[in-house]
Each structure stands twice: as C-alpha cells, then as structure tokens.
Coordinates of N, CA, C and O in Angstrom, one line a residue:
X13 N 32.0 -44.6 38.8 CA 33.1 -44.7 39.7 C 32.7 -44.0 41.0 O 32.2 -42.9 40.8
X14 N 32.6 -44.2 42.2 CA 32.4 -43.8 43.7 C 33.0 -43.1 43.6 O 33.7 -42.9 42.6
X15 N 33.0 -42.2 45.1 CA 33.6 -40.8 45.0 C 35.2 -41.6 45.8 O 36.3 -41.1 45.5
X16 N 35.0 -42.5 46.6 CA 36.2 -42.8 47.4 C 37.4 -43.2 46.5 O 38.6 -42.9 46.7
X17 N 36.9 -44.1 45.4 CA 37.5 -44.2 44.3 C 38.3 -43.3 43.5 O 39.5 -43.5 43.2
X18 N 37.5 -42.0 43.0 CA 38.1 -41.1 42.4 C 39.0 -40.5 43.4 O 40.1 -40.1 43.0
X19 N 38.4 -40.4 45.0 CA 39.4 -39.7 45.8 C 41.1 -40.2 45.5 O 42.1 -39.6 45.1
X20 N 40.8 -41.8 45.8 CA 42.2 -42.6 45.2 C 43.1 -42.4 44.3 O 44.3 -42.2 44.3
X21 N 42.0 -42.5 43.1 CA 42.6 -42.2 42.1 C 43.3 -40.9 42.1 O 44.5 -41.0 42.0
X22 N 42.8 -39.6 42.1 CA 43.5 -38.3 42.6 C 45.0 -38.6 43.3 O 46.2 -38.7 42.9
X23 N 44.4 -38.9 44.5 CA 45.6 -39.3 45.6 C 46.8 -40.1 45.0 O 47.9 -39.8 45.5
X24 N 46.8 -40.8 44.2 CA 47.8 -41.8 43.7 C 48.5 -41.0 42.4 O 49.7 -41.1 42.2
X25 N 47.7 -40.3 41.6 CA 47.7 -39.6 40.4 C 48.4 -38.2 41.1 O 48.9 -37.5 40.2
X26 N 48.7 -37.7 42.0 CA 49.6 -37.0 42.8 C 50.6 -37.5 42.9 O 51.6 -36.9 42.4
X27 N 50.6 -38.5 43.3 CA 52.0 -38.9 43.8 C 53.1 -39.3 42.6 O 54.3 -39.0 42.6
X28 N 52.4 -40.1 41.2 CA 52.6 -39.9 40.0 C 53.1 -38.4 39.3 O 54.0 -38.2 38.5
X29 N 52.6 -37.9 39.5 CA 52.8 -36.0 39.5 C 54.3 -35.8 40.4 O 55.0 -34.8 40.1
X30 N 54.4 -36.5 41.1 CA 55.9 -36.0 41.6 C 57.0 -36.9 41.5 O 58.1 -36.8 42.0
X31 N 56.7 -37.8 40.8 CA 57.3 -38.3 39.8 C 58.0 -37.8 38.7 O 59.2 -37.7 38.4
X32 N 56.8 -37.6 38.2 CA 56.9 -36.5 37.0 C 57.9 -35.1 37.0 O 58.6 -34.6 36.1
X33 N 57.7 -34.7 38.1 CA 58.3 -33.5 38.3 C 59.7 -33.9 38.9 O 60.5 -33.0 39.1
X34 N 60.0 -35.1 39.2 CA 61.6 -35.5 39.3 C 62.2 -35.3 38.3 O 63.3 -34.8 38.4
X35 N 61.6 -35.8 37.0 CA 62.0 -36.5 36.1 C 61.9 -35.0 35.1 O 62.4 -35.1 34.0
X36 N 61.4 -34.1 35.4 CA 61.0 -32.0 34.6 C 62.5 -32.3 35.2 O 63.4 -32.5 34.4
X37 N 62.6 -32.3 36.5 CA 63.9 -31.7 36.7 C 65.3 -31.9 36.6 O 66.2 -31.1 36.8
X38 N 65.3 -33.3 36.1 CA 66.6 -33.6 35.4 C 66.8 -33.6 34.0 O 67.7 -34.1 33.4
X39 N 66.0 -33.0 33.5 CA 65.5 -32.6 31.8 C 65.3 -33.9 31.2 O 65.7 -34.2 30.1
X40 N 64.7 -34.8 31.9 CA 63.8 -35.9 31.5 C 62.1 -35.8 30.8 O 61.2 -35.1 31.2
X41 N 62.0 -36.2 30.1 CA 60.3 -36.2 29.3 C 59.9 -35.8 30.8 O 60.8 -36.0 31.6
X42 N 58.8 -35.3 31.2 CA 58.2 -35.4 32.5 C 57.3 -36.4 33.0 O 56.4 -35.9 33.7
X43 N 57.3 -37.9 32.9 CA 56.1 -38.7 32.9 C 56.5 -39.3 34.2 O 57.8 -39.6 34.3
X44 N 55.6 -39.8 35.6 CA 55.5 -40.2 36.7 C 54.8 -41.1 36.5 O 54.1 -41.1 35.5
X45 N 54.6 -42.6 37.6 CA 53.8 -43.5 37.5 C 54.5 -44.1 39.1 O 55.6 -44.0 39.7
X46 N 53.3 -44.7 39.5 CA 53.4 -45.4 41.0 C 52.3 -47.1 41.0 O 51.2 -47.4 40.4
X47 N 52.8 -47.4 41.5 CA 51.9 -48.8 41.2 C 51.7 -48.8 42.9 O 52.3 -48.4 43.9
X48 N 50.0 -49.9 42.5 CA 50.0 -49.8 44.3 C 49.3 -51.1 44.4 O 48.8 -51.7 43.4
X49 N 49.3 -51.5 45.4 CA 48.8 -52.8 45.8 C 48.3 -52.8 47.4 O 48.9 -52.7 48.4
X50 N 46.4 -53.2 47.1 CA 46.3 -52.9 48.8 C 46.2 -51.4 49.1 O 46.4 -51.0 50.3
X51 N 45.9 -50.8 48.3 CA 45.9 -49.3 48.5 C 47.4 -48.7 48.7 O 47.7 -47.5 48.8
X52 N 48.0 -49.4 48.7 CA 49.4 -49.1 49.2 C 50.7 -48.5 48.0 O 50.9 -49.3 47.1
X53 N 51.6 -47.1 47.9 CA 52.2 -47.7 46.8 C 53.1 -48.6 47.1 O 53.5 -48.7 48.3
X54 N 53.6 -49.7 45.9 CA 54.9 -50.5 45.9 C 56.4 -49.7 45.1 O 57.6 -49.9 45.5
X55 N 56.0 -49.0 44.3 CA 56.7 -48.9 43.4 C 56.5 -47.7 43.1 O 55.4 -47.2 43.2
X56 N 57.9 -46.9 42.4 CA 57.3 -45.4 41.7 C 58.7 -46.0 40.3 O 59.5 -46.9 40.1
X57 N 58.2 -44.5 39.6 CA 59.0 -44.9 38.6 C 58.8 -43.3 37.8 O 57.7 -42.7 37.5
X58 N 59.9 -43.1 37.5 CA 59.8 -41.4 36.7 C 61.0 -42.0 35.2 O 61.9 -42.9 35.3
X59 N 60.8 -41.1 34.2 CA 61.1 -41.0 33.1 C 62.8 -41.3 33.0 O 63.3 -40.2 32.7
X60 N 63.5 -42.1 33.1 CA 65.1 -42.1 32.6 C 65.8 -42.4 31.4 O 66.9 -43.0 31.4
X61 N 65.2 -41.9 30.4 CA 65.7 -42.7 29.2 C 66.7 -41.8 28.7 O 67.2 -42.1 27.7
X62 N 67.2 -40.6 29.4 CA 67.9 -39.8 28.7 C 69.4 -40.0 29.8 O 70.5 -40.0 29.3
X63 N 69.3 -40.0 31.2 CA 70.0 -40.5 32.3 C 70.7 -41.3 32.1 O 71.9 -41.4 32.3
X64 N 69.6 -42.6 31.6 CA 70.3 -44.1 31.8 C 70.7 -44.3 30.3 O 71.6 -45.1 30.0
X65 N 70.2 -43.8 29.6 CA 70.6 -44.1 27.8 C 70.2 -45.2 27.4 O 70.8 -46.0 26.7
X66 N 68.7 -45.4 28.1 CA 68.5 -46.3 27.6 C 66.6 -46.2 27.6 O 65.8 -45.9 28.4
X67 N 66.5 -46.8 25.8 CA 65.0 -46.5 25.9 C 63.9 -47.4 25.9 O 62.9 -47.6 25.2
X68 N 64.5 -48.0 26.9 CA 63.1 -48.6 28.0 C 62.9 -48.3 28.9 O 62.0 -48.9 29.5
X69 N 63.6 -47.1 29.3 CA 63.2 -46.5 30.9 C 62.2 -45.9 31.1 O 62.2 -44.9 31.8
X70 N 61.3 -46.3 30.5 CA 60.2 -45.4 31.0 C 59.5 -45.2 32.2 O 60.0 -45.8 33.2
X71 N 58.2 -44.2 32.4 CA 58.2 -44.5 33.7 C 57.5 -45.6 34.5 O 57.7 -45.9 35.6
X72 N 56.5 -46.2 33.6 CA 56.1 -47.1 34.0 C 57.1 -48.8 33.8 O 56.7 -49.9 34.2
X73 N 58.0 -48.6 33.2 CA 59.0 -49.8 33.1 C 59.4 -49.5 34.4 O 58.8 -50.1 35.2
X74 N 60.2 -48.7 34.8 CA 61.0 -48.5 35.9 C 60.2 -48.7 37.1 O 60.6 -49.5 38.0
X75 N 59.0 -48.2 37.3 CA 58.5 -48.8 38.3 C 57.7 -50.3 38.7 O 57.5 -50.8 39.8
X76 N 57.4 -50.8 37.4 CA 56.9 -52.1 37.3 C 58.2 -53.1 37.4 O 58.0 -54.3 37.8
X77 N 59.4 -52.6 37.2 CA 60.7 -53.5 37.8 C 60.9 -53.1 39.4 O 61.3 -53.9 40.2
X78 N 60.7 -52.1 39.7 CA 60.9 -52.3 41.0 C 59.1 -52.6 42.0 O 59.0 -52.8 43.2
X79 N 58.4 -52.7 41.4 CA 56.9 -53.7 41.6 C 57.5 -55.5 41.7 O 57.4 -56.3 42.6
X80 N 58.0 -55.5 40.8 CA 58.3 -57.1 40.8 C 59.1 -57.7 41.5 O 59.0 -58.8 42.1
X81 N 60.4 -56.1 41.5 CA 61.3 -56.8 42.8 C 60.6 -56.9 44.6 O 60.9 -57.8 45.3
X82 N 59.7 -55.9 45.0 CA 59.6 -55.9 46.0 C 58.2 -56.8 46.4 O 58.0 -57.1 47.5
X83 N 57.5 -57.2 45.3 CA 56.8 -57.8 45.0 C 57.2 -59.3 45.1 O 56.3 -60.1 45.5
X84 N 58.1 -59.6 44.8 CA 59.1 -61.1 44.4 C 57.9 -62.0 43.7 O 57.3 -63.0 44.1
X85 N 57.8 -61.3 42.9 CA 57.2 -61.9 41.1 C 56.9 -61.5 40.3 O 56.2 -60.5 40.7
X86 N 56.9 -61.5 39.0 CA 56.6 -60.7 38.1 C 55.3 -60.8 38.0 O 54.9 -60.1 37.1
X87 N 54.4 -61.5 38.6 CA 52.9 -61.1 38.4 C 52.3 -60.1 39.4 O 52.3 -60.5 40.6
X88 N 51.8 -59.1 39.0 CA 51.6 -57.6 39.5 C 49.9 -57.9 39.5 O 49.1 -57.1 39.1
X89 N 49.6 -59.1 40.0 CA 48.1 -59.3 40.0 C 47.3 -58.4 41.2 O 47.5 -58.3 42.5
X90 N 46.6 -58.0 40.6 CA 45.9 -56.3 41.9 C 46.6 -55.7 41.6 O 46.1 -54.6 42.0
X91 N 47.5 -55.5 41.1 CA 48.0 -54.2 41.5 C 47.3 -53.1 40.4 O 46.5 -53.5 39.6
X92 N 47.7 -51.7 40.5 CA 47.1 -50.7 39.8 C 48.6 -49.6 39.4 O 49.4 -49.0 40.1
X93 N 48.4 -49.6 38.4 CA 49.7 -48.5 37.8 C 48.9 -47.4 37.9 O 47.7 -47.5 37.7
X94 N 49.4 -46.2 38.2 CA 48.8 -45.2 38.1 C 50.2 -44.4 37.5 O 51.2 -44.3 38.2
X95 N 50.2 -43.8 35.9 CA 51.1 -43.2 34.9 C 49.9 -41.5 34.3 O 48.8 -41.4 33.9
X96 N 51.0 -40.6 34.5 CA 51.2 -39.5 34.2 C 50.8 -39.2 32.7 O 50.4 -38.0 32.7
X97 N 50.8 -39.7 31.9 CA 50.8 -39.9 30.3 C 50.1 -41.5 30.1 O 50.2 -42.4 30.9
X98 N 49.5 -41.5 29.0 CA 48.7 -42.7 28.2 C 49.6 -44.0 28.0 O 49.9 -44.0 26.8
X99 N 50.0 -44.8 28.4 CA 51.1 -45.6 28.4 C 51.2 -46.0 26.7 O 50.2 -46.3 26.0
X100 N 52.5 -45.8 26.1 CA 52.9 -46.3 24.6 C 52.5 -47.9 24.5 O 51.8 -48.6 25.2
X101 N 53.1 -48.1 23.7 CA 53.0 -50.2 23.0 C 54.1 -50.5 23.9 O 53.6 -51.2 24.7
X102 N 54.9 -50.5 24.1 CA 55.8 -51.0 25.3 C 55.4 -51.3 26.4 O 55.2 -52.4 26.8
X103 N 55.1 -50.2 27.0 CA 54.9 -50.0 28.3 C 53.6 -50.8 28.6 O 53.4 -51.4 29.7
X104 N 52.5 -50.5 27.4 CA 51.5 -51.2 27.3 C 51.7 -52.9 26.9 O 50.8 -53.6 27.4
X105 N 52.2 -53.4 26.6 CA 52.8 -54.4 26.8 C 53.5 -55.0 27.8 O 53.3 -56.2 27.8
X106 N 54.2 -54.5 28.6 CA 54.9 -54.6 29.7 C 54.0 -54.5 31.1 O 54.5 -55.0 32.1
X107 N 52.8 -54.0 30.9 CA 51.6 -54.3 31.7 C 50.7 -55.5 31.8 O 50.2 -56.1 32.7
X108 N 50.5 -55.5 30.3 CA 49.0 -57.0 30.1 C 50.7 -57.7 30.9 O 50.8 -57.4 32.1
X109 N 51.8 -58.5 30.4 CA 52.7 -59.4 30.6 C 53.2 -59.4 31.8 O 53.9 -60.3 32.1
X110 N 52.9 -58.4 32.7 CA 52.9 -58.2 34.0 C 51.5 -58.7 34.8 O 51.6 -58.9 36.0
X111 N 50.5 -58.8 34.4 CA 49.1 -59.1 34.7 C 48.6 -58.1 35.6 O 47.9 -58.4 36.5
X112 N 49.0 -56.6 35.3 CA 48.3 -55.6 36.7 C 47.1 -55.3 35.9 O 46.9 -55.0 34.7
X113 N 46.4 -55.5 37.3 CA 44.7 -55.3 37.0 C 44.0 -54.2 36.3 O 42.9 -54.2 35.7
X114 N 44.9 -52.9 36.6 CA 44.0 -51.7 36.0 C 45.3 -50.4 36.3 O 46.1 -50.1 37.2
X115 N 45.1 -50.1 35.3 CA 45.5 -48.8 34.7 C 45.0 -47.3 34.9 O 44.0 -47.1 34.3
X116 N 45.5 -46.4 35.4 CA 45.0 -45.1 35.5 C 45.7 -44.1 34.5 O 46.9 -43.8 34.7
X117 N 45.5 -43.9 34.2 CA 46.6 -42.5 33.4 C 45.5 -40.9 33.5 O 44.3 -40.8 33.6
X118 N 46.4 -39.9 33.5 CA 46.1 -38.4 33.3 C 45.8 -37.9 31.6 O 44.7 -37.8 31.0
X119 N 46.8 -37.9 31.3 CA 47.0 -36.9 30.0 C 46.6 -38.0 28.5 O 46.6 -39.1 29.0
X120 N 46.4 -38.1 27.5 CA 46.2 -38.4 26.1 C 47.7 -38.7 25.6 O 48.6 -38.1 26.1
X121 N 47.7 -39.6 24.6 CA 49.0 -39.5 23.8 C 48.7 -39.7 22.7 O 48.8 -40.9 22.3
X122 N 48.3 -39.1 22.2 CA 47.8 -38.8 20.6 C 48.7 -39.7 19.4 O 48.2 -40.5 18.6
X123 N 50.3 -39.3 19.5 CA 51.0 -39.8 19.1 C 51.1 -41.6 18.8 O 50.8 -42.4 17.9
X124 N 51.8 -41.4 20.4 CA 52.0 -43.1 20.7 C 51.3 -44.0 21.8 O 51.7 -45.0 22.4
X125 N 49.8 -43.1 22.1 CA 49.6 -43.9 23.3 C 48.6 -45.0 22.4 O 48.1 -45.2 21.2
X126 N 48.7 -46.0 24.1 CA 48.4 -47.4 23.4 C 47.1 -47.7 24.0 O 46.9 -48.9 24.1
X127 N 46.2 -46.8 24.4 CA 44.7 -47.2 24.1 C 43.6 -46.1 23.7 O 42.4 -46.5 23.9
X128 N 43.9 -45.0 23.2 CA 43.5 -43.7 22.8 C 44.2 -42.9 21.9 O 43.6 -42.0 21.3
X129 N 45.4 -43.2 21.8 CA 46.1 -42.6 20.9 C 46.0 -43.5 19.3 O 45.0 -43.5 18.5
X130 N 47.5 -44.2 19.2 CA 47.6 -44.6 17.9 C 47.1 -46.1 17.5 O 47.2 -46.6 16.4
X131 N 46.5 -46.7 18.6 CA 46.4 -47.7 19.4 C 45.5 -48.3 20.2 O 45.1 -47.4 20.9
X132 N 44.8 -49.6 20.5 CA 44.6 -49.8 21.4 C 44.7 -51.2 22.2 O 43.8 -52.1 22.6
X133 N 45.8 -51.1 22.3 CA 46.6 -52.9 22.7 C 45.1 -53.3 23.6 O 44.3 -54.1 23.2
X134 N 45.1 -52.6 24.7 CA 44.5 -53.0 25.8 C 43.0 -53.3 25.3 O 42.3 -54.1 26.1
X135 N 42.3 -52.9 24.2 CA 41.3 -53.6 23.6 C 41.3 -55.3 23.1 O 40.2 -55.9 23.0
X136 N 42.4 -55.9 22.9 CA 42.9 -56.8 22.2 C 43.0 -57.9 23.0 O 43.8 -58.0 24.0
X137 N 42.1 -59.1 22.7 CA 41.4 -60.2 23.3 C 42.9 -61.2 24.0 O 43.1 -62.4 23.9
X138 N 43.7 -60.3 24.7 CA 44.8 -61.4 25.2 C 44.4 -62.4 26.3 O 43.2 -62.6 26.6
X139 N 45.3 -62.9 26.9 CA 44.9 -63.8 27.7 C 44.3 -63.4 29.1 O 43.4 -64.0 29.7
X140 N 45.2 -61.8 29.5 CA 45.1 -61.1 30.4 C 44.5 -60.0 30.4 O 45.2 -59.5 29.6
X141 N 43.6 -59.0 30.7 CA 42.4 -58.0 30.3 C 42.9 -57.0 31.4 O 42.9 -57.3 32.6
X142 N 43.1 -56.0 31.0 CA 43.5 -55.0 31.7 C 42.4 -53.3 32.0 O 42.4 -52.5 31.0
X143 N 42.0 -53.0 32.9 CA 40.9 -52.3 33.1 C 41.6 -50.8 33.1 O 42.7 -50.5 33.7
X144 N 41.0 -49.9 32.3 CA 41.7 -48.7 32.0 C 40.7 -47.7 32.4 O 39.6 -47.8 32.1
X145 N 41.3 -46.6 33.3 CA 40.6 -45.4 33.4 C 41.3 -44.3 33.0 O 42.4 -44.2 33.5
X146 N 40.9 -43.1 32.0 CA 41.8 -42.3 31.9 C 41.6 -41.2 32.2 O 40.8 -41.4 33.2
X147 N 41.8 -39.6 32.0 CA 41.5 -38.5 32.5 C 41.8 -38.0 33.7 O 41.7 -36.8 33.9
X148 N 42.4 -38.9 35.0 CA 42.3 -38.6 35.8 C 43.9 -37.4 36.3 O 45.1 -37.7 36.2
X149 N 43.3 -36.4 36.8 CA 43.9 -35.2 36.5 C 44.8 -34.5 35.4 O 45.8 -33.8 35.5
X150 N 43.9 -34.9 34.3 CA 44.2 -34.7 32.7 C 44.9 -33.6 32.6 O 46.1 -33.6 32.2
X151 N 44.3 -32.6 32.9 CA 44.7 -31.2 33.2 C 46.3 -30.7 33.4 O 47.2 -30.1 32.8
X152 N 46.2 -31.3 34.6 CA 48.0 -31.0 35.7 C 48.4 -32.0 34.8 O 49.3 -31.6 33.9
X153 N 48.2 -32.9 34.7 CA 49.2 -33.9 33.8 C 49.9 -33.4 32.2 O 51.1 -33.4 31.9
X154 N 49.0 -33.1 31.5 CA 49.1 -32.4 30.5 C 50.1 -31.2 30.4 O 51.1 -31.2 29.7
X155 N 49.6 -29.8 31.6 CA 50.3 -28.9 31.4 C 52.0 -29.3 31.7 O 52.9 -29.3 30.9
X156 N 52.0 -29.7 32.9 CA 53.4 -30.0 32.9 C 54.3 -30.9 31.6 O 55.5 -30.6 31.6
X157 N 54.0 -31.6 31.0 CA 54.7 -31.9 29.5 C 54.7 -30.7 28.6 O 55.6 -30.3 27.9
X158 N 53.4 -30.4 28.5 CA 53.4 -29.0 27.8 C 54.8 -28.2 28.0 O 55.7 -28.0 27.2
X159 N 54.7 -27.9 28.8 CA 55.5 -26.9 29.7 C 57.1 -27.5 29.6 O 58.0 -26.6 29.5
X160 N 57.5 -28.6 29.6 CA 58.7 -29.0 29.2 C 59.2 -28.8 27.9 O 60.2 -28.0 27.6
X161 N 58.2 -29.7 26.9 CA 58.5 -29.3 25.7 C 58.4 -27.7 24.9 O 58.7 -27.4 23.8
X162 N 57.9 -27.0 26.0 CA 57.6 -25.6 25.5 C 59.1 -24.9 25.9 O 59.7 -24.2 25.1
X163 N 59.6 -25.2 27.3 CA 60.8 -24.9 27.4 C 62.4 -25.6 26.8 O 63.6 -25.3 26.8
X164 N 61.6 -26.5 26.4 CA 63.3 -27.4 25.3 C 63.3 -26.6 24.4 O 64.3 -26.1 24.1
X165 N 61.9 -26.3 23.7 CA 62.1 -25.6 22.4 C 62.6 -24.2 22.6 O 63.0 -23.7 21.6
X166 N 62.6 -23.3 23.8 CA 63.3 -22.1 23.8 C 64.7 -22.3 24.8 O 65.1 -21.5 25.6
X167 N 65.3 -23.9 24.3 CA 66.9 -23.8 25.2 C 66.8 -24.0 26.4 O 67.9 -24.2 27.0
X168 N 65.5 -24.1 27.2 CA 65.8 -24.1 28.7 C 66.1 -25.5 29.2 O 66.3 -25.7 30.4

C-alpha cells in the first residue's frame, strides 16, 4: 500500500471515527462508516438500531442508502466504504449487492464479522469481488467499543 494511500485511508477512517462517536453518544453500539467516491465522501452512516428500532441500521446500511440516494443508483461501483468495525453477513452482503469496490475497516469482529471473524463472505467466488483492507486504525477503533461496552456494563 503507498504511503498516500494509507494517508487516505487514515483520513477517511477519521471521519468514520466521528461517526462512531455520534452514535457513543446516543448510547448506540459505537460503529461509524463513510463511503467515498472520487476521493470524496458521499455518504456517512453511524449505528441506529436502537433509535430507529430497527435492526438493519447499521452503520454501513445507513450510509450505503444514503450512497445510493445521492448517488441515483444502487451500484456503488468505485466507491470505497470505509466502517469502524469488521462489517457482519448483512452488511457484508449489502456491499458485494451494492458492487462497492473496496472495503476498509479498523477493529476485528471476532463474533460476527464477515471476513475475519465468523466468516468470510467476501472470500466467496460471487459475481462481484470486493477488495478488503483491514487494521486501519485498529487501535482508536477498537478502544472506543471497548469503552462503550465497558460503560453499559457499569449503568453508564
């Protein structure tokens, strides 16, 4: 990966980060995600499933619907999601079916993520091939969920 690259990635993986921290602060999961196209973002999208009561809100759902709308199509071709957390089977599905080119994520999802965790959709010979980078600011990404779920469990 070039360094201008990783700079991006950083840069975009920020902005995902305050996402995230929208979504700390409405006592939502903490997960952020921005899609961009053209270097540009189109779309952001932070965690609502507890807001909207509904659980598809994730953050990369929410932002890949408003990618499409401003977009005017559901094919997200170039574009680049950049998500806070390891995208699950949903969301990872909701990507290849979107056709966005590449994937960035921070943190591991041991649990439910869907190409390192329990899973790896995005290994799976579909029609559409989706390029994944992960780690990128693993660290910040990580602590901040940590840090949520460390304060649910003491009432905060």
């Amino acid at each position: 990966m070039s360094s201008s690259t990783q700079i991006n990635n950083e840069f975009f993986m920020q902005e995902a980060l305050k996402e995230a921290k929208k979504a700390y602060e409405a006592n939502e999961t903490p997960i952020g995600a921005v899609i961009t196209y053209n270097n540009e973002i189109i779309a952001r999208g932070s965690n609502l499933r507890e807001t909207l009561e509904d659980s598809t809100a994730h953050a990369e759902m929410n932002a890949i619907r408003e990618a499409c709308h401003k977009h005017k199509s559901w094919r997200l071709e170039d574009c680049t999601l950049y998500v806070t957390l390891e995208p699950c089977v949903m969301c990872a599905g909701a990507i290849i079916q979107s056709r966005i080119k590449r994937v960035v994520y921070g943190a591991k999802n041991k649990r439910f993520g869907a190409h390192q965790g329990a899973i790896n959709l995005f290994s799976v010979p579909f029609n559409h091939q989706v390029e994944v980078i992960d780690g990128i600011l693993e660290e910040e990404c990580s602590k901040l969920i940590s840090a949520f779920f460390i304060n649910l469990r003491k009432g905060k």
